[in-house]
Coordinates of C-alpha atoms in Angstrom, one line a residue:
X1 CA 62.7 10.0 -129.3
X2 CA 66.4 11.9 -128.2
X3 CA 64.8 11.6 -124.8
X4 CA 64.1 7.7 -125.0
X5 CA 67.5 7.4 -126.7
X6 CA 69.2 9.1 -123.6
X7 CA 67.4 7.0 -121.2
X8 CA 68.4 3.7 -122.7
X9 CA 72.0 4.9 -123.3
X10 CA 72.3 5.9 -119.5
X11 CA 71.2 2.1 -118.7
X12 CA 73.9 0.5 -120.7
X13 CA 76.4 2.9 -119.5
X14 CA 75.7 1.9 -116.1
X15 CA 75.4 -2.1 -117.0
X16 CA 79.1 -1.6 -118.6
X17 CA 80.6 -0.3 -115.1
X18 CA 78.7 -2.2 -112.5
X19 CA 79.7 -5.9 -111.6
X20 CA 77.3 -8.2 -112.5
X21 CA 78.1 -10.7 -109.6
X22 CA 77.0 -8.5 -106.6
X23 CA 74.5 -10.3 -103.8
X24 CA 73.4 -6.8 -102.8
X25 CA 69.9 -6.1 -101.2
X26 CA 68.4 -9.7 -101.5
X27 CA 71.0 -11.6 -99.9
X28 CA 71.2 -9.3 -97.0
X29 CA 67.5 -9.1 -96.4
X30 CA 67.7 -13.0 -96.8
X31 CA 70.3 -13.3 -93.8
X32 CA 68.5 -10.7 -91.9
X33 CA 65.3 -12.9 -92.0
X34 CA 66.7 -16.0 -91.6
X35 CA 70.3 -15.7 -91.1
X36 CA 70.9 -20.0 -90.3
X37 CA 69.3 -21.0 -93.2
X38 CA 71.5 -21.8 -96.4
X39 CA 70.3 -20.8 -99.8
X40 CA 69.5 -24.1 -101.9
X41 CA 71.2 -23.4 -105.3
X42 CA 68.1 -22.7 -107.2
X43 CA 67.6 -19.5 -105.4
X44 CA 71.1 -18.5 -104.9
X45 CA 71.4 -18.6 -108.9
X46 CA 68.3 -16.6 -109.1
X47 CA 69.7 -13.6 -107.6
X48 CA 69.6 -10.4 -109.8
X49 CA 73.0 -9.5 -111.7
X50 CA 71.8 -6.0 -111.2
X51 CA 71.0 -6.1 -107.6
X52 CA 71.6 -3.1 -105.5
X53 CA 72.8 -1.2 -108.6
X54 CA 72.1 2.1 -110.0
X55 CA 70.5 0.3 -112.9
X56 CA 67.8 -1.2 -110.5
X57 CA 67.1 2.0 -108.6
X58 CA 66.8 4.0 -111.9
X59 CA 64.3 1.9 -113.2
X60 CA 62.4 1.5 -110.0
X61 CA 62.4 5.1 -110.0
X62 CA 60.9 5.0 -113.5
X63 CA 58.4 2.7 -112.6
X64 CA 57.1 4.5 -109.4
X65 CA 56.9 7.8 -111.6
X66 CA 55.0 5.7 -114.4
X67 CA 58.0 7.2 -116.8
X68 CA 58.6 3.7 -118.8
X69 CA 59.4 3.8 -122.3
X70 CA 59.2 0.4 -124.2
X71 CA 63.4 1.0 -124.8
X72 CA 63.5 1.4 -121.1
X73 CA 61.9 -1.3 -120.1
X74 CA 63.8 -3.3 -123.0
X75 CA 67.1 -2.7 -122.1
X76 CA 66.3 -3.3 -118.2
X77 CA 65.1 -6.7 -119.4
X78 CA 68.4 -7.6 -120.9
X79 CA 70.5 -6.1 -118.1
X80 CA 68.8 -7.9 -115.5
X81 CA 68.6 -11.1 -117.7
X82 CA 64.6 -11.3 -117.3
X83 CA 62.7 -13.5 -120.1
X84 CA 60.7 -10.3 -121.6
X85 CA 59.9 -12.5 -124.6
X86 CA 56.2 -12.1 -126.1
X87 CA 56.2 -15.4 -127.7
X88 CA 57.7 -17.7 -124.8
X89 CA 56.6 -21.3 -125.0
X90 CA 56.1 -23.2 -122.1
X91 CA 54.5 -26.7 -122.3
X92 CA 53.2 -27.1 -118.7
X93 CA 50.7 -24.4 -119.8
X94 CA 49.1 -25.8 -122.8
X95 CA 48.6 -22.5 -124.6
X96 CA 47.7 -23.0 -128.0
X97 CA 45.4 -20.0 -129.0
X98 CA 46.0 -17.1 -127.1
X99 CA 43.1 -14.9 -128.8
X100 CA 40.5 -17.6 -127.6
X101 CA 42.2 -18.3 -124.2
X102 CA 43.2 -15.6 -122.1
X103 CA 44.6 -17.7 -119.7
X104 CA 44.9 -21.6 -119.7
X105 CA 41.5 -22.6 -118.8
X106 CA 42.9 -25.9 -117.4
X107 CA 44.4 -24.1 -114.7
X108 CA 42.3 -23.3 -112.1
X109 CA 44.7 -24.3 -108.9
X110 CA 48.3 -24.8 -108.8
X111 CA 47.5 -28.1 -108.1
X112 CA 47.0 -28.2 -112.1
X113 CA 50.6 -27.5 -112.8
X114 CA 51.6 -30.9 -111.5
X115 CA 52.2 -34.1 -113.2
X116 CA 54.0 -37.6 -112.6
X117 CA 51.8 -38.6 -110.4
X118 CA 52.2 -41.9 -108.2
X119 CA 51.1 -43.6 -105.4
X120 CA 53.4 -44.1 -102.2
X121 CA 53.0 -47.9 -102.2
X122 CA 54.8 -48.0 -105.6
X123 CA 57.9 -46.2 -104.4
X124 CA 59.6 -49.3 -103.5
X125 CA 63.8 -49.8 -104.3
X126 CA 64.1 -51.7 -107.8
X127 CA 60.9 -51.0 -109.3
X128 CA 60.6 -48.3 -112.3
X129 CA 58.2 -45.6 -113.1
X130 CA 57.3 -43.0 -115.8
X131 CA 58.6 -39.3 -115.7
X132 CA 57.0 -36.8 -118.4
X133 CA 60.4 -35.1 -118.8
X134 CA 62.7 -36.5 -115.8
X135 CA 61.7 -33.7 -113.6
X136 CA 63.0 -31.1 -116.0
X137 CA 61.4 -27.9 -115.6
X138 CA 59.5 -26.4 -118.7
X139 CA 59.7 -23.1 -117.3
X140 CA 63.1 -21.4 -118.4
X141 CA 65.4 -20.1 -115.4
X142 CA 65.4 -16.2 -114.8
X143 CA 66.4 -14.3 -111.9
X144 CA 64.0 -12.4 -109.3
X145 CA 63.8 -8.6 -109.4
X146 CA 66.2 -6.6 -107.8
X147 CA 64.6 -6.0 -104.0
X148 CA 64.1 -1.9 -105.0
X149 CA 62.5 -2.8 -108.3
X150 CA 60.1 -5.2 -106.6
X151 CA 59.2 -3.0 -104.2
X152 CA 57.9 -0.5 -106.6
X153 CA 55.4 -2.7 -108.7
X154 CA 51.8 -3.1 -108.3
X155 CA 50.9 -6.5 -106.6
X156 CA 50.0 -9.1 -108.9
X157 CA 46.5 -8.9 -109.6
X158 CA 44.6 -8.8 -112.8
X159 CA 43.7 -5.3 -112.5
X160 CA 47.5 -4.4 -112.1
X161 CA 48.3 -6.4 -115.5
X162 CA 48.3 -3.4 -117.9
X163 CA 51.0 -1.8 -115.9
X164 CA 52.9 -5.0 -115.5
X165 CA 53.0 -5.8 -119.0
X166 CA 54.1 -1.9 -119.7
X167 CA 56.9 -2.6 -117.2
X168 CA 58.4 -5.8 -119.0
X169 CA 57.7 -4.5 -122.5
X170 CA 54.7 -7.3 -123.1
X171 CA 52.7 -7.1 -125.6
X172 CA 48.7 -7.6 -125.0
X173 CA 47.4 -11.1 -126.7
X174 CA 50.8 -12.9 -126.5
X175 CA 51.7 -16.1 -124.7
X176 CA 53.9 -14.1 -122.2
X177 CA 50.7 -11.9 -121.6
X178 CA 48.4 -14.8 -121.0
X179 CA 51.1 -16.3 -118.7
X180 CA 51.3 -13.6 -116.9
X181 CA 47.7 -13.4 -116.4
X182 CA 47.5 -16.9 -115.3
X183 CA 50.1 -16.0 -112.7
X184 CA 47.8 -13.4 -111.2
X185 CA 44.7 -15.5 -111.8
X186 CA 46.8 -17.8 -109.1
X187 CA 48.4 -15.4 -107.0
X188 CA 45.2 -13.2 -106.5
X189 CA 42.7 -16.1 -105.5
X190 CA 42.0 -17.0 -102.0
X191 CA 44.4 -20.1 -100.3
X192 CA 42.6 -23.4 -100.0
X193 CA 40.8 -23.8 -96.6
X194 CA 43.5 -24.4 -93.9
X195 CA 46.2 -23.2 -96.3
X196 CA 48.4 -20.1 -96.6
X197 CA 49.7 -18.6 -99.5
X198 CA 52.1 -15.9 -100.8
X199 CA 54.0 -14.9 -104.3
X200 CA 57.4 -13.7 -103.8
X201 CA 58.6 -12.0 -106.5
X202 CA 62.0 -11.2 -104.4
X203 CA 64.2 -13.4 -102.3
X204 CA 63.7 -11.6 -99.5
X205 CA 59.6 -11.5 -99.6
X206 CA 60.0 -15.7 -100.0
X207 CA 62.2 -15.6 -96.7
X208 CA 59.6 -13.7 -95.1
X209 CA 56.9 -15.6 -96.0
X210 CA 58.9 -18.9 -95.0
X211 CA 59.8 -17.1 -91.5
X212 CA 56.1 -16.3 -90.8
X213 CA 54.8 -19.8 -91.4
X214 CA 57.6 -22.0 -90.1
X215 CA 59.7 -20.3 -87.9
X216 CA 63.6 -19.6 -88.3
X217 CA 64.5 -23.1 -87.9
X218 CA 63.9 -24.5 -91.4
X219 CA 65.8 -26.4 -94.1
X220 CA 65.1 -26.5 -97.9
X221 CA 64.7 -29.8 -99.8
X222 CA 64.7 -29.7 -104.0
X223 CA 65.3 -32.1 -106.6
X224 CA 68.7 -32.3 -108.2
X225 CA 70.1 -34.1 -111.4
X226 CA 67.5 -33.1 -113.6
X227 CA 68.2 -32.7 -117.6
X228 CA 69.0 -29.3 -118.6
X229 CA 66.6 -30.4 -121.4
X230 CA 63.8 -32.7 -121.4
X231 CA 65.0 -36.1 -123.0
X232 CA 63.6 -36.7 -126.6
X233 CA 63.0 -40.1 -125.7
X234 CA 60.6 -41.5 -122.9
X235 CA 61.7 -44.3 -120.9
X236 CA 61.1 -45.5 -117.3
X237 CA 63.6 -44.5 -114.4
X238 CA 64.8 -47.1 -112.1
X239 CA 64.3 -46.6 -108.3
X240 CA 67.5 -47.2 -106.5
X241 CA 66.5 -45.8 -102.9
X242 CA 63.9 -44.5 -101.4
X243 CA 63.5 -42.3 -98.2
X244 CA 60.4 -41.7 -96.5
X245 CA 60.2 -38.6 -94.3
X246 CA 57.9 -38.3 -91.2
X247 CA 54.2 -37.6 -90.8
X248 CA 54.9 -35.0 -88.0
X249 CA 57.2 -33.0 -90.6
X250 CA 54.4 -33.2 -93.2
X251 CA 52.2 -31.4 -91.2
X252 CA 53.4 -28.3 -91.8
X253 CA 55.5 -27.6 -94.8
X254 CA 55.7 -24.9 -97.3
X255 CA 55.8 -25.7 -101.3
X256 CA 57.0 -23.2 -103.5
X257 CA 56.6 -23.9 -107.2
X258 CA 58.0 -21.3 -110.2
X259 CA 55.4 -20.1 -112.4
X260 CA 56.0 -18.3 -115.4
X261 CA 56.7 -14.4 -115.1
X262 CA 59.2 -12.5 -116.8
X263 CA 61.0 -12.5 -113.6
X264 CA 61.5 -15.5 -111.2
X265 CA 58.1 -15.9 -109.4
X266 CA 56.8 -18.5 -107.1
X267 CA 53.7 -19.9 -105.7
X268 CA 54.1 -20.7 -102.3
X269 CA 51.8 -22.4 -100.0
X270 CA 51.7 -23.6 -96.6
X271 CA 50.0 -27.0 -96.5
X272 CA 49.2 -29.7 -93.8
X273 CA 48.5 -33.4 -94.2
X274 CA 51.2 -34.2 -96.5
X275 CA 54.5 -36.5 -96.3
X276 CA 58.0 -35.9 -97.9
X277 CA 59.8 -38.8 -99.9
X278 CA 62.9 -38.7 -101.6
X279 CA 64.3 -41.2 -104.4
X280 CA 67.3 -41.5 -106.1
X281 CA 66.0 -42.5 -110.0
X282 CA 68.4 -43.7 -112.4
X283 CA 67.6 -42.5 -115.7
X284 CA 68.1 -44.2 -119.4
X285 CA 71.6 -42.5 -119.8
X286 CA 72.4 -43.7 -116.0
X287 CA 72.5 -40.4 -114.7
X288 CA 71.0 -40.0 -111.1
X289 CA 67.8 -37.9 -110.4
X290 CA 67.7 -37.1 -106.5
X291 CA 64.0 -36.2 -106.9
X292 CA 61.9 -35.0 -103.8
X293 CA 58.4 -35.6 -103.7
X294 CA 55.1 -34.5 -101.9
X295 CA 52.3 -37.1 -100.6
X296 CA 49.0 -35.6 -100.1
X297 CA 46.9 -37.6 -97.7
X298 CA 43.9 -36.3 -98.1
X299 CA 42.9 -34.9 -101.7
X300 CA 39.2 -34.1 -100.7
X301 CA 39.5 -30.6 -101.3
X302 CA 40.5 -30.8 -104.9
X303 CA 38.9 -30.4 -108.2
X304 CA 37.0 -33.5 -108.9
X305 CA 38.6 -33.7 -112.6
X306 CA 41.6 -33.0 -111.2
X307 CA 44.2 -35.6 -113.5
X308 CA 45.7 -37.3 -110.7
X309 CA 42.3 -39.2 -110.0
X310 CA 42.2 -40.2 -113.7
X311 CA 46.3 -41.1 -113.9
X312 CA 46.2 -42.9 -110.8
X313 CA 42.7 -44.1 -110.9
X314 CA 42.0 -43.4 -107.6
X315 CA 38.7 -41.4 -106.0
X316 CA 38.6 -38.0 -105.0
X317 CA 39.9 -37.8 -101.2
X318 CA 42.6 -40.6 -101.7
X319 CA 46.2 -40.2 -101.4
X320 CA 48.0 -38.9 -104.3
X321 CA 51.8 -38.0 -104.6
X322 CA 53.7 -35.8 -106.9
X323 CA 57.2 -35.1 -107.5
X324 CA 58.7 -31.7 -108.0
X325 CA 61.1 -30.2 -110.6
X326 CA 64.4 -29.0 -110.3
X327 CA 63.3 -25.4 -109.7
X328 CA 60.9 -25.8 -107.1
X329 CA 61.7 -25.7 -103.1
X330 CA 60.0 -27.3 -100.1
X331 CA 60.7 -25.8 -96.5
X332 CA 60.5 -28.1 -93.7
X333 CA 60.6 -27.1 -90.1
X334 CA 63.8 -28.7 -88.5
X335 CA 62.2 -28.6 -85.0
X336 CA 59.9 -31.6 -86.1
X337 CA 62.7 -33.7 -87.2

């Protein structure tokens, strides 16, 4: 017990003297991979507060040696501003009884997380549409892991979940354990035919995937102006203005969806046959949501029970569109514009 307490004391003493505003390795690695690409705010704010610090190095060493104690994991989670909460609730997962559902049985692909479906033909200035949460992301904000810690972890797969739960001090058969299981299920499954996918657990890993798929001439698109909390009263938003981007651009884009994990984690997939749309949406409180949406021109590979088909009253294969929430990111090639 004294050994555990000493380890915690070392971690906290390092936190107390180390600045928490360092960009460190992640930003440097991003610049080395995509030097001319400006980070979107959501990703810039996700750089770990203990990046490039002794606490990150010591924790990574503990992970590599298998010398983790609950007190050490808990103190690292606190210092790194992670969400290591056994009972965290996220509305988009629909988990009610973790004993009966080791993962949310309705989640089979990343598309099952999408909501607020619409038809492109209905996206016209002056119209209205109903949004479930005004594009608020129900997944809580949390930083990426420091690069050195991310490198010390095993791949995100079902076989590695016991060690990953130990790393973040997460008990088995809890809602967070279920969400980590869902993340592993999504990330270790093969990509859909014609797609490439990756689940970056660090900023550098996302940059490397974007570079490998789209090259270095890229820009990010993302939704802004969404509320910090979901509105308590649901009311339609008014469509103020619409921009429909080119079909050529939509032939190759990367969509990065945030998924629940103690640290920031994204499911990024390189898709084809899409169109990017943007719209200014005026909410009931008169605020403006600058929304980014994706129209999938061919949904024939989607599961027949996908909720978009029922919501839009369309057949499998027909075009379907959805908005992305405030923390998701779309990467497009600027060479096609």
